[in-house]
PDB file of C-alpha atoms and ligand atoms in Angstrom:
ATOM      1  CA  MET A   1     -14.202  19.029  29.999  1.00 94.00           C
ATOM      2  CA  ASN A   2     -12.127  15.954  28.933  1.00 96.00           C
ATOM      3  CA  ILE A   3      -8.643  15.978  29.550  1.00 97.00           C
ATOM      4  CA  LEU A   4      -5.668  14.607  28.381  1.00 97.00           C
ATOM      5  CA  LEU A   5      -2.196  13.872  31.423  1.00 97.00           C
ATOM      6  CA  PHE A   6       1.022  12.892  29.378  1.00 96.00           C
ATOM      7  CA  GLY A   7       4.644  13.114  29.799  1.00 97.00           C
ATOM      8  CA  PRO A   8       7.397  10.493  30.464  1.00 97.00           C
ATOM      9  CA  PRO A   9       6.963   7.474  32.393  1.00 97.00           C
ATOM     10  CA  GLY A  10       7.091   8.001  35.837  1.00 96.00           C
ATOM     11  CA  ALA A  11       5.953  11.600  35.587  1.00 97.00           C
ATOM     12  CA  GLY A  12       2.937  10.684  37.665  1.00 96.00           C
ATOM     13  CA  LYS A  13       0.389  10.463  35.442  1.00 96.00           C
ATOM     14  CA  GLY A  14      -1.221   7.583  37.234  1.00 94.00           C
ATOM     15  CA  THR A  15      -1.119   9.211  40.996  1.00 94.00           C
ATOM     16  CA  GLN A  16      -2.769  13.018  39.439  1.00 97.00           C
ATOM     17  CA  SER A  17      -4.998  10.769  37.808  1.00 96.00           C
ATOM     18  CA  ALA A  18      -5.782   8.984  40.784  1.00 94.00           C
ATOM     19  CA  LEU A  19      -6.400  12.329  42.787  1.00 95.00           C
ATOM     20  CA  LEU A  20      -8.545  13.945  39.740  1.00 96.00           C
ATOM     21  CA  VAL A  21     -11.079  10.845  39.762  1.00 96.00           C
ATOM     22  CA  GLU A  22     -11.362  10.951  43.749  1.00 95.00           C
ATOM     23  CA  LYS A  23     -11.687  14.936  43.800  1.00 95.00           C
ATOM     24  CA  ASN A  24     -12.620  15.997  40.804  1.00 94.00           C
ATOM     25  CA  GLY A  25     -14.828  13.003  39.489  1.00 93.00           C
ATOM     26  CA  PHE A  26     -13.588  11.824  36.219  1.00 96.00           C
ATOM     27  CA  ALA A  27     -13.360   8.715  34.542  1.00 96.00           C
ATOM     28  CA  HIS A  28     -10.103   7.535  34.283  1.00 96.00           C
ATOM     29  CA  ILE A  29      -8.772   5.929  30.870  1.00 97.00           C
ATOM     30  CA  SER A  30      -5.234   4.587  31.062  1.00 96.00           C
ATOM     31  CA  THR A  31      -4.261   2.179  28.696  1.00 96.00           C
ATOM     32  CA  GLY A  32      -1.619   0.988  30.996  1.00 94.00           C
ATOM     33  CA  ASP A  33      -4.311  -0.260  33.407  1.00 93.00           C
ATOM     34  CA  ILE A  34      -6.422  -1.730  30.420  1.00 94.00           C
ATOM     35  CA  LEU A  35      -3.360  -3.977  29.352  1.00 94.00           C
ATOM     36  CA  ARG A  36      -2.115  -4.381  32.659  1.00 91.00           C
ATOM     37  CA  SER A  37      -5.773  -5.919  33.692  1.00 92.00           C
ATOM     38  CA  ALA A  38      -5.590  -8.009  30.222  1.00 93.00           C
ATOM     39  CA  ILE A  39      -2.222  -9.434  31.499  1.00 92.00           C
ATOM     40  CA  LYS A  40      -3.613 -10.407  34.592  1.00 91.00           C
ATOM     41  CA  ASN A  41      -6.557 -12.197  33.671  1.00 92.00           C
ATOM     42  CA  GLN A  42      -4.708 -13.874  30.602  1.00 93.00           C
ATOM     43  CA  THR A  43      -6.918 -13.196  27.620  1.00 93.00           C
ATOM     44  CA  ALA A  44      -5.267 -13.424  24.339  1.00 90.00           C
ATOM     45  CA  LEU A  45      -4.690  -9.531  24.724  1.00 91.00           C
ATOM     46  CA  GLY A  46      -2.598 -10.010  27.333  1.00 92.00           C
ATOM     47  CA  LEU A  47      -0.713 -12.796  26.461  1.00 91.00           C
ATOM     48  CA  LYS A  48       0.178 -10.838  23.454  1.00 89.00           C
ATOM     49  CA  ALA A  49       0.712  -7.631  25.260  1.00 93.00           C
ATOM     50  CA  LYS A  50       3.054  -9.195  28.200  1.00 93.00           C
ATOM     51  CA  GLU A  51       6.315  -9.267  26.122  1.00 90.00           C
ATOM     52  CA  VAL A  52       6.435  -6.423  24.486  1.00 93.00           C
ATOM     53  CA  ILE A  53       5.225  -4.244  28.028  1.00 93.00           C
ATOM     54  CA  ASP A  54       7.832  -5.935  29.759  1.00 90.00           C
ATOM     55  CA  LYS A  55      10.273  -5.059  27.559  1.00 90.00           C
ATOM     56  CA  GLY A  56       9.636  -1.332  27.528  1.00 92.00           C
ATOM     57  CA  GLU A  57       8.566  -1.354  23.944  1.00 95.00           C
ATOM     58  CA  LEU A  58       4.847   0.069  22.628  1.00 96.00           C
ATOM     59  CA  VAL A  59       2.003  -2.022  22.236  1.00 96.00           C
ATOM     60  CA  SER A  60       0.523  -1.780  18.629  1.00 95.00           C
ATOM     61  CA  ASP A  61      -1.244   1.807  17.472  1.00 95.00           C
ATOM     62  CA  GLU A  62      -4.222  -0.256  16.002  1.00 93.00           C
ATOM     63  CA  ILE A  63      -4.693  -2.590  19.650  1.00 94.00           C
ATOM     64  CA  VAL A  64      -4.812   0.638  21.573  1.00 95.00           C
ATOM     65  CA  ILE A  65      -6.815   2.880  19.369  1.00 95.00           C
ATOM     66  CA  GLY A  66      -9.252  -0.056  19.513  1.00 93.00           C
ATOM     67  CA  LEU A  67      -9.175  -0.131  23.609  1.00 94.00           C
ATOM     68  CA  VAL A  68      -9.426   3.408  24.079  1.00 95.00           C
ATOM     69  CA  ASP A  69     -12.081   3.740  21.184  1.00 94.00           C
ATOM     70  CA  GLU A  70     -14.915   1.354  23.430  1.00 94.00           C
ATOM     71  CA  ALA A  71     -13.882   2.658  26.604  1.00 94.00           C
ATOM     72  CA  ILE A  72     -14.928   6.290  25.373  1.00 95.00           C
ATOM     73  CA  THR A  73     -17.904   4.660  23.966  1.00 93.00           C
ATOM     74  CA  ASN A  74     -18.943   3.253  27.017  1.00 93.00           C
ATOM     75  CA  LEU A  75     -18.641   6.432  29.168  1.00 91.00           C
ATOM     76  CA  LYS A  76     -21.126   7.745  27.295  1.00 84.00           C
ATOM     77  CA  ASN A  77     -21.124  11.894  28.576  1.00 87.00           C
ATOM     78  CA  LYS A  78     -18.897  11.662  31.384  1.00 93.00           C
ATOM     79  CA  SER A  79     -15.774  13.769  31.571  1.00 95.00           C
ATOM     80  CA  PHE A  80     -12.424  11.591  31.091  1.00 97.00           C
ATOM     81  CA  ILE A  81      -8.506  11.760  31.861  1.00 97.00           C
ATOM     82  CA  LEU A  82      -6.848   9.826  29.163  1.00 98.00           C
ATOM     83  CA  ASP A  83      -3.765   8.898  31.108  1.00 97.00           C
ATOM     84  CA  GLY A  84      -0.941   7.037  28.861  1.00 95.00           C
ATOM     85  CA  PHE A  85      -2.554   7.495  25.689  1.00 97.00           C
ATOM     86  CA  PRO A  86      -1.890   8.766  22.703  1.00 98.00           C
ATOM     87  CA  ARG A  87       1.772   8.387  22.830  1.00 97.00           C
ATOM     88  CA  THR A  88       2.537   8.569  18.930  1.00 98.00           C
ATOM     89  CA  VAL A  89       1.473  11.194  16.730  1.00 97.00           C
ATOM     90  CA  ILE A  90      -0.577   8.126  14.927  1.00 98.00           C
ATOM     91  CA  GLN A  91      -2.342   7.672  18.304  1.00 98.00           C
ATOM     92  CA  SER A  92      -3.058  11.369  18.542  1.00 98.00           C
ATOM     93  CA  GLU A  93      -4.414  11.801  15.087  1.00 97.00           C
ATOM     94  CA  ARG A  94      -6.840   8.908  15.014  1.00 97.00           C
ATOM     95  CA  LEU A  95      -7.900  10.238  18.444  1.00 97.00           C
ATOM     96  CA  ASP A  96      -8.634  13.628  16.807  1.00 97.00           C
ATOM     97  CA  GLU A  97     -10.846  11.466  14.427  1.00 97.00           C
ATOM     98  CA  MET A  98     -12.802   9.023  16.818  1.00 95.00           C
ATOM     99  CA  LEU A  99     -13.637  12.167  19.268  1.00 96.00           C
ATOM    100  CA  THR A 100     -14.835  14.428  16.239  1.00 96.00           C
ATOM    101  CA  LYS A 101     -17.148  11.189  15.169  1.00 95.00           C
ATOM    102  CA  MET A 102     -18.525  11.028  19.366  1.00 94.00           C
ATOM    103  CA  ASP A 103     -18.977  15.431  18.935  1.00 94.00           C
ATOM    104  CA  LYS A 104     -16.504  15.458  21.909  1.00 95.00           C
ATOM    105  CA  LYS A 105     -12.745  17.324  22.114  1.00 95.00           C
ATOM    106  CA  ILE A 106     -10.231  17.264  24.151  1.00 96.00           C
ATOM    107  CA  ASP A 107     -10.458  20.710  25.752  1.00 95.00           C
ATOM    108  CA  LYS A 108      -6.880  20.905  27.975  1.00 96.00           C
ATOM    109  CA  SER A 109      -4.051  18.632  27.384  1.00 97.00           C
ATOM    110  CA  ILE A 110      -1.477  18.633  30.158  1.00 98.00           C
ATOM    111  CA  PHE A 111       1.863  17.625  29.872  1.00 98.00           C
ATOM    112  CA  LEU A 112       3.603  16.636  33.261  1.00 98.00           C
ATOM    113  CA  ASP A 113       7.371  18.066  33.265  1.00 97.00           C
ATOM    114  CA  VAL A 114       9.743  16.019  35.100  1.00 98.00           C
ATOM    115  CA  GLU A 115      13.754  15.471  34.799  1.00 97.00           C
ATOM    116  CA  THR A 116      15.059  12.451  33.987  1.00 97.00           C
ATOM    117  CA  ASP A 117      16.917  11.752  37.122  1.00 97.00           C
ATOM    118  CA  PHE A 118      13.583  12.359  39.224  1.00 97.00           C
ATOM    119  CA  LEU A 119      11.726  10.127  36.741  1.00 97.00           C
ATOM    120  CA  ILE A 120      14.043   7.367  37.091  1.00 97.00           C
ATOM    121  CA  LYS A 121      13.612   7.439  41.174  1.00 97.00           C
ATOM    122  CA  ARG A 122      10.358   7.130  41.025  1.00 97.00           C
ATOM    123  CA  LEU A 123      10.065   4.705  38.596  1.00 97.00           C
ATOM    124  CA  SER A 124      12.406   2.151  40.631  1.00 97.00           C
ATOM    125  CA  GLY A 125      10.980   2.607  43.879  1.00 97.00           C
ATOM    126  CA  ARG A 126       7.436   2.256  42.586  1.00 96.00           C
ATOM    127  CA  ARG A 127       5.458  -0.244  44.320  1.00 97.00           C
ATOM    128  CA  VAL A 128       1.822  -1.246  43.114  1.00 95.00           C
ATOM    129  CA  CYS A 129      -0.893  -3.612  44.953  1.00 95.00           C
ATOM    130  CA  LYS A 130      -1.264  -6.921  42.990  1.00 92.00           C
ATOM    131  CA  SER A 131      -5.221  -6.580  43.862  1.00 92.00           C
ATOM    132  CA  CYS A 132      -6.428  -2.833  43.407  1.00 91.00           C
ATOM    133  CA  GLY A 133      -3.702  -1.387  41.171  1.00 89.00           C
ATOM    134  CA  ALA A 134      -2.884   1.578  43.474  1.00 91.00           C
ATOM    135  CA  SER A 135       0.771   2.576  43.605  1.00 92.00           C
ATOM    136  CA  PHE A 136       3.126   3.053  46.106  1.00 95.00           C
ATOM    137  CA  HIS A 137       7.138   4.415  46.195  1.00 95.00           C
ATOM    138  CA  ILE A 138       9.418   3.497  48.458  1.00 95.00           C
ATOM    139  CA  GLU A 139      10.304   7.015  50.224  1.00 94.00           C
ATOM    140  CA  ALA A 140       7.601   9.209  48.766  1.00 92.00           C
ATOM    141  CA  ASN A 141       4.474   7.194  49.753  1.00 93.00           C
ATOM    142  CA  PRO A 142       5.218   4.256  51.166  1.00 96.00           C
ATOM    143  CA  THR A 143       2.471   1.682  52.467  1.00 97.00           C
ATOM    144  CA  GLN A 144       2.456   1.590  56.287  1.00 97.00           C
ATOM    145  CA  SER A 145       3.490  -2.049  56.251  1.00 96.00           C
ATOM    146  CA  GLU A 146       6.033  -3.011  53.828  1.00 95.00           C
ATOM    147  CA  GLY A 147       4.846  -5.176  50.989  1.00 96.00           C
ATOM    148  CA  VAL A 148       1.155  -4.736  52.160  1.00 97.00           C
ATOM    149  CA  CYS A 149      -1.258  -2.426  49.982  1.00 97.00           C
ATOM    150  CA  ASP A 150      -2.986   0.656  52.203  1.00 97.00           C
ATOM    151  CA  LYS A 151      -6.028   0.916  50.652  1.00 95.00           C
ATOM    152  CA  CYS A 152      -7.215  -2.936  49.930  1.00 96.00           C
ATOM    153  CA  GLY A 153      -4.668  -5.204  52.134  1.00 97.00           C
ATOM    154  CA  GLY A 154      -3.192  -6.599  48.738  1.00 97.00           C
ATOM    155  CA  GLU A 155       0.067  -7.571  48.281  1.00 97.00           C
ATOM    156  CA  THR A 156       2.273  -4.930  46.642  1.00 97.00           C
ATOM    157  CA  TYR A 157       4.992  -5.743  43.986  1.00 96.00           C
ATOM    158  CA  GLN A 158       7.655  -4.026  41.327  1.00 95.00           C
ATOM    159  CA  ARG A 159       6.008  -3.727  37.736  1.00 92.00           C
ATOM    160  CA  ALA A 160       8.692  -5.816  35.448  1.00 91.00           C
ATOM    161  CA  ASP A 161       9.024  -2.891  33.719  1.00 93.00           C
ATOM    162  CA  ASP A 162      10.041  -0.911  36.491  1.00 95.00           C
ATOM    163  CA  GLU A 163      13.741  -2.690  36.120  1.00 94.00           C
ATOM    164  CA  ALA A 164      16.562  -0.982  35.243  1.00 93.00           C
ATOM    165  CA  ASP A 165      16.657  -2.100  31.487  1.00 92.00           C
ATOM    166  CA  SER A 166      13.342  -1.612  31.037  1.00 94.00           C
ATOM    167  CA  ILE A 167      13.163   1.873  32.535  1.00 96.00           C
ATOM    168  CA  ALA A 168      16.133   2.922  30.220  1.00 96.00           C
ATOM    169  CA  LYS A 169      14.308   1.246  27.192  1.00 96.00           C
ATOM    170  CA  ARG A 170      10.815   3.205  28.133  1.00 96.00           C
ATOM    171  CA  LEU A 171      12.839   6.481  28.372  1.00 97.00           C
ATOM    172  CA  ASP A 172      14.125   5.922  24.914  1.00 97.00           C
ATOM    173  CA  VAL A 173      11.133   5.097  23.791  1.00 97.00           C
ATOM    174  CA  TYR A 174       9.352   8.147  25.247  1.00 97.00           C
ATOM    175  CA  GLU A 175      11.536  10.272  23.537  1.00 97.00           C
ATOM    176  CA  LYS A 176      11.238   9.277  19.890  1.00 97.00           C
ATOM    177  CA  SER A 177       7.602   8.246  19.919  1.00 97.00           C
ATOM    178  CA  THR A 178       5.855  10.538  22.841  1.00 97.00           C
ATOM    179  CA  ALA A 179       7.557  13.951  23.334  1.00 97.00           C
ATOM    180  CA  PRO A 180       7.025  15.127  19.671  1.00 97.00           C
ATOM    181  CA  LEU A 181       3.047  15.067  20.974  1.00 97.00           C
ATOM    182  CA  LYS A 182       4.230  18.088  22.711  1.00 97.00           C
ATOM    183  CA  ASP A 183       4.626  19.905  19.516  1.00 97.00           C
ATOM    184  CA  TYR A 184       0.866  18.376  17.979  1.00 97.00           C
ATOM    185  CA  TYR A 185      -1.266  19.699  21.019  1.00 96.00           C
ATOM    186  CA  GLN A 186       0.649  22.936  20.871  1.00 96.00           C
ATOM    187  CA  ALA A 187      -0.167  23.481  17.210  1.00 96.00           C
ATOM    188  CA  GLN A 188      -3.910  22.807  18.198  1.00 93.00           C
ATOM    189  CA  GLY A 189      -3.460  25.485  21.139  1.00 94.00           C
ATOM    190  CA  SER A 190      -4.626  22.920  24.052  1.00 94.00           C
ATOM    191  CA  LEU A 191      -0.855  22.580  25.278  1.00 97.00           C
ATOM    192  CA  VAL A 192      -0.626  23.465  28.861  1.00 97.00           C
ATOM    193  CA  LYS A 193       2.987  22.373  30.714  1.00 98.00           C
ATOM    194  CA  ILE A 194       3.244  22.141  34.217  1.00 97.00           C
ATOM    195  CA  SER A 195       5.834  21.272  36.435  1.00 98.00           C
ATOM    196  CA  GLY A 196       5.424  17.600  37.907  1.00 98.00           C
ATOM    197  CA  LEU A 197       8.254  18.444  40.844  1.00 97.00           C
ATOM    198  CA  GLY A 198       7.447  18.943  44.319  1.00 95.00           C
ATOM    199  CA  SER A 199       4.898  16.845  46.283  1.00 95.00           C
ATOM    200  CA  MET A 200       1.943  15.185  44.963  1.00 94.00           C
ATOM    201  CA  ASP A 201      -0.496  17.320  46.500  1.00 96.00           C
ATOM    202  CA  GLU A 202       1.514  20.509  44.803  1.00 97.00           C
ATOM    203  CA  VAL A 203       1.418  18.816  41.293  1.00 98.00           C
ATOM    204  CA  TYR A 204      -2.405  18.518  41.983  1.00 98.00           C
ATOM    205  CA  GLY A 205      -2.635  22.234  43.095  1.00 97.00           C
ATOM    206  CA  ARG A 206      -1.094  22.992  39.676  1.00 98.00           C
ATOM    207  CA  ILE A 207      -3.840  20.889  37.707  1.00 97.00           C
ATOM    208  CA  ASN A 208      -6.994  22.556  39.286  1.00 96.00           C
ATOM    209  CA  GLU A 209      -5.299  25.810  38.826  1.00 96.00           C
ATOM    210  CA  VAL A 210      -5.072  24.826  34.899  1.00 96.00           C
ATOM    211  CA  LEU A 211      -8.993  23.044  35.160  1.00 95.00           C
ATOM    212  CA  LYS A 212     -10.087  26.365  36.954  1.00 92.00           C
ATOM    213  CA  ALA A 213      -8.657  28.636  33.967  1.00 87.00           C
TER     214      ALA A 213
HETATM  215  P1  AP5 B  12       1.641   3.212  31.607  1.00 53.96           P
HETATM  216  O1  AP5 B  12       1.405   2.459  32.879  1.00 53.96           O
HETATM  217  O2  AP5 B  12       0.866   4.180  30.911  1.00 53.96           O
HETATM  218  O3  AP5 B  12       3.349   3.536  31.796  1.00 53.96           O
HETATM  219  P2  AP5 B  12       4.296   4.929  31.711  1.00 53.96           P
HETATM  220  O4  AP5 B  12       3.701   5.989  30.695  1.00 53.96           O
HETATM  221  O5  AP5 B  12       5.405   4.545  31.500  1.00 53.96           O
HETATM  222  O6  AP5 B  12       3.555   5.669  32.839  1.00 53.96           O
HETATM  223  P3  AP5 B  12       4.036   5.045  34.197  1.00 53.96           P
HETATM  224  O7  AP5 B  12       2.472   4.219  34.825  1.00 53.96           O
HETATM  225  O8  AP5 B  12       5.101   4.338  34.375  1.00 53.96           O
HETATM  226  O9  AP5 B  12       4.231   6.409  34.886  1.00 53.96           O
HETATM  227  P4  AP5 B  12       2.960   7.341  35.527  1.00 53.96           P
HETATM  228  O10 AP5 B  12       3.294   8.529  35.075  1.00 53.96           O
HETATM  229  O11 AP5 B  12       1.776   6.883  35.468  1.00 53.96           O
HETATM  230  O12 AP5 B  12       3.740   7.529  37.396  1.00 53.96           O
HETATM  231  P5  AP5 B  12       3.166   7.233  38.316  1.00 53.96           P
HETATM  232  O13 AP5 B  12       1.814   8.051  38.715  1.00 53.96           O
HETATM  233  O14 AP5 B  12       2.514   5.979  38.704  1.00 53.96           O
HETATM  234  O15 AP5 B  12       1.788   1.786  29.938  1.00 53.96           O
HETATM  235  C1  AP5 B  12       2.942   0.870  30.619  1.00 53.96           C
HETATM  236  C2  AP5 B  12       3.329   0.044  29.408  1.00 53.96           C
HETATM  237  O16 AP5 B  12       2.149  -0.202  28.311  1.00 53.96           O
HETATM  238  C3  AP5 B  12       4.004   0.795  28.148  1.00 53.96           C
HETATM  239  O17 AP5 B  12       5.706   1.012  28.729  1.00 53.96           O
HETATM  240  C4  AP5 B  12       3.675   0.268  26.746  1.00 53.96           C
HETATM  241  O18 AP5 B  12       4.228  -0.797  26.691  1.00 53.96           O
HETATM  242  C5  AP5 B  12       1.974  -0.191  26.955  1.00 53.96           C
HETATM  243  N1  AP5 B  12       1.181   1.351  26.477  1.00 53.96           N
HETATM  244  C6  AP5 B  12       0.457   1.777  27.457  1.00 53.96           C
HETATM  245  N2  AP5 B  12      -0.182   2.479  27.033  1.00 53.96           N
HETATM  246  C7  AP5 B  12       0.094   2.328  25.381  1.00 53.96           C
HETATM  247  C8  AP5 B  12       0.068   3.045  24.195  1.00 53.96           C
HETATM  248  N3  AP5 B  12      -1.092   4.311  24.429  1.00 53.96           N
HETATM  249  N4  AP5 B  12       0.497   2.939  23.174  1.00 53.96           N
HETATM  250  C9  AP5 B  12       1.148   1.850  23.165  1.00 53.96           C
HETATM  251  N5  AP5 B  12       1.972   1.204  24.325  1.00 53.96           N
HETATM  252  C10 AP5 B  12       1.311   1.267  25.199  1.00 53.96           C
HETATM  253  O19 AP5 B  12       4.285   7.504  39.344  1.00 53.96           O
HETATM  254  C11 AP5 B  12       5.394   7.045  39.566  1.00 53.96           C
HETATM  255  C12 AP5 B  12       6.220   6.641  40.744  1.00 53.96           C
HETATM  256  O20 AP5 B  12       6.351   8.009  41.342  1.00 53.96           O
HETATM  257  C13 AP5 B  12       4.732   6.078  41.772  1.00 53.96           C
HETATM  258  O21 AP5 B  12       5.383   5.074  42.877  1.00 53.96           O
HETATM  259  C14 AP5 B  12       4.545   7.287  42.844  1.00 53.96           C
HETATM  260  O22 AP5 B  12       4.102   7.272  44.117  1.00 53.96           O
HETATM  261  C15 AP5 B  12       5.715   8.031  42.603  1.00 53.96           C
HETATM  262  N6  AP5 B  12       5.204   9.762  42.514  1.00 53.96           N
HETATM  263  C16 AP5 B  12       4.413  10.495  41.795  1.00 53.96           C
HETATM  264  N7  AP5 B  12       4.270  11.480  42.015  1.00 53.96           N
HETATM  265  C17 AP5 B  12       5.358  11.998  42.808  1.00 53.96           C
HETATM  266  C18 AP5 B  12       5.557  13.337  43.279  1.00 53.96           C
HETATM  267  N8  AP5 B  12       4.633  14.301  43.041  1.00 53.96           N
HETATM  268  N9  AP5 B  12       6.606  13.050  44.092  1.00 53.96           N
HETATM  269  C19 AP5 B  12       7.615  12.038  44.605  1.00 53.96           C
HETATM  270  N10 AP5 B  12       6.715  10.865  43.872  1.00 53.96           N
HETATM  271  C20 AP5 B  12       5.905  10.465  43.065  1.00 53.96           C
END
């Protein structure tokens, strides 16, 4: 089974993907993670993407479509979660074409619904490990020792795009470019909306119910 996890910035896509990888054995394809890794390694793509991401804008469709095509091809037949892709209708259309060519499909398009006030709180309190990328929250999921990753002992930091101006921009871009995907997947019959509120385990439980249905 292949699933698409989408929703506004801070809805919990990365958090739930990590649980689904750990407990259900999915492969995880996150365009945000791929782009941040390119920035960290200072590749040509990373240098190009950094400014756009820090401002809260979207990287070009062509770039992310190429990244996802490569990632899915490399997985061969493993079940996967797409997190953060697609986020424009063009990306959705190109994903469908790509999957048809590979004789694959998305079985469930799960939309994580979270109100804006909660999103802002989640994003502004997020801390991420510089070494392993694990994500924490200063209130909901704090590290045991401030600034130190519980998983690998690396240093945690606040993403540049989690500062107030970028958060506002990302929420705006989400409404204009990504929210229309709800209609796209509703029309295809794969859309399942679930609440992303409550504890991380509660949300994970809801996703599991969807996967079992
Ligand atoms: P990306 O990394 O994909 O960012 P995003 O979609 O904005 O999503 P986030 O990572 O911010 O949030 P999330 O939903 O994963 O939430 P998380 O689980 O971390 O993309 C970054 C940038 O890359 C984009 O802005 C764009 O520039 C570029 N990009 C990426 N993909 C692209 C594409 N396809 N096309 C074009 N450009 C692209 O949770 C957030 C916080 O909340 C954490 O601190 C977490 O601990 C906490 N939390 C999670 N769940 C709960 C809960 N249930 N209760 C309380 N706290 C919780």
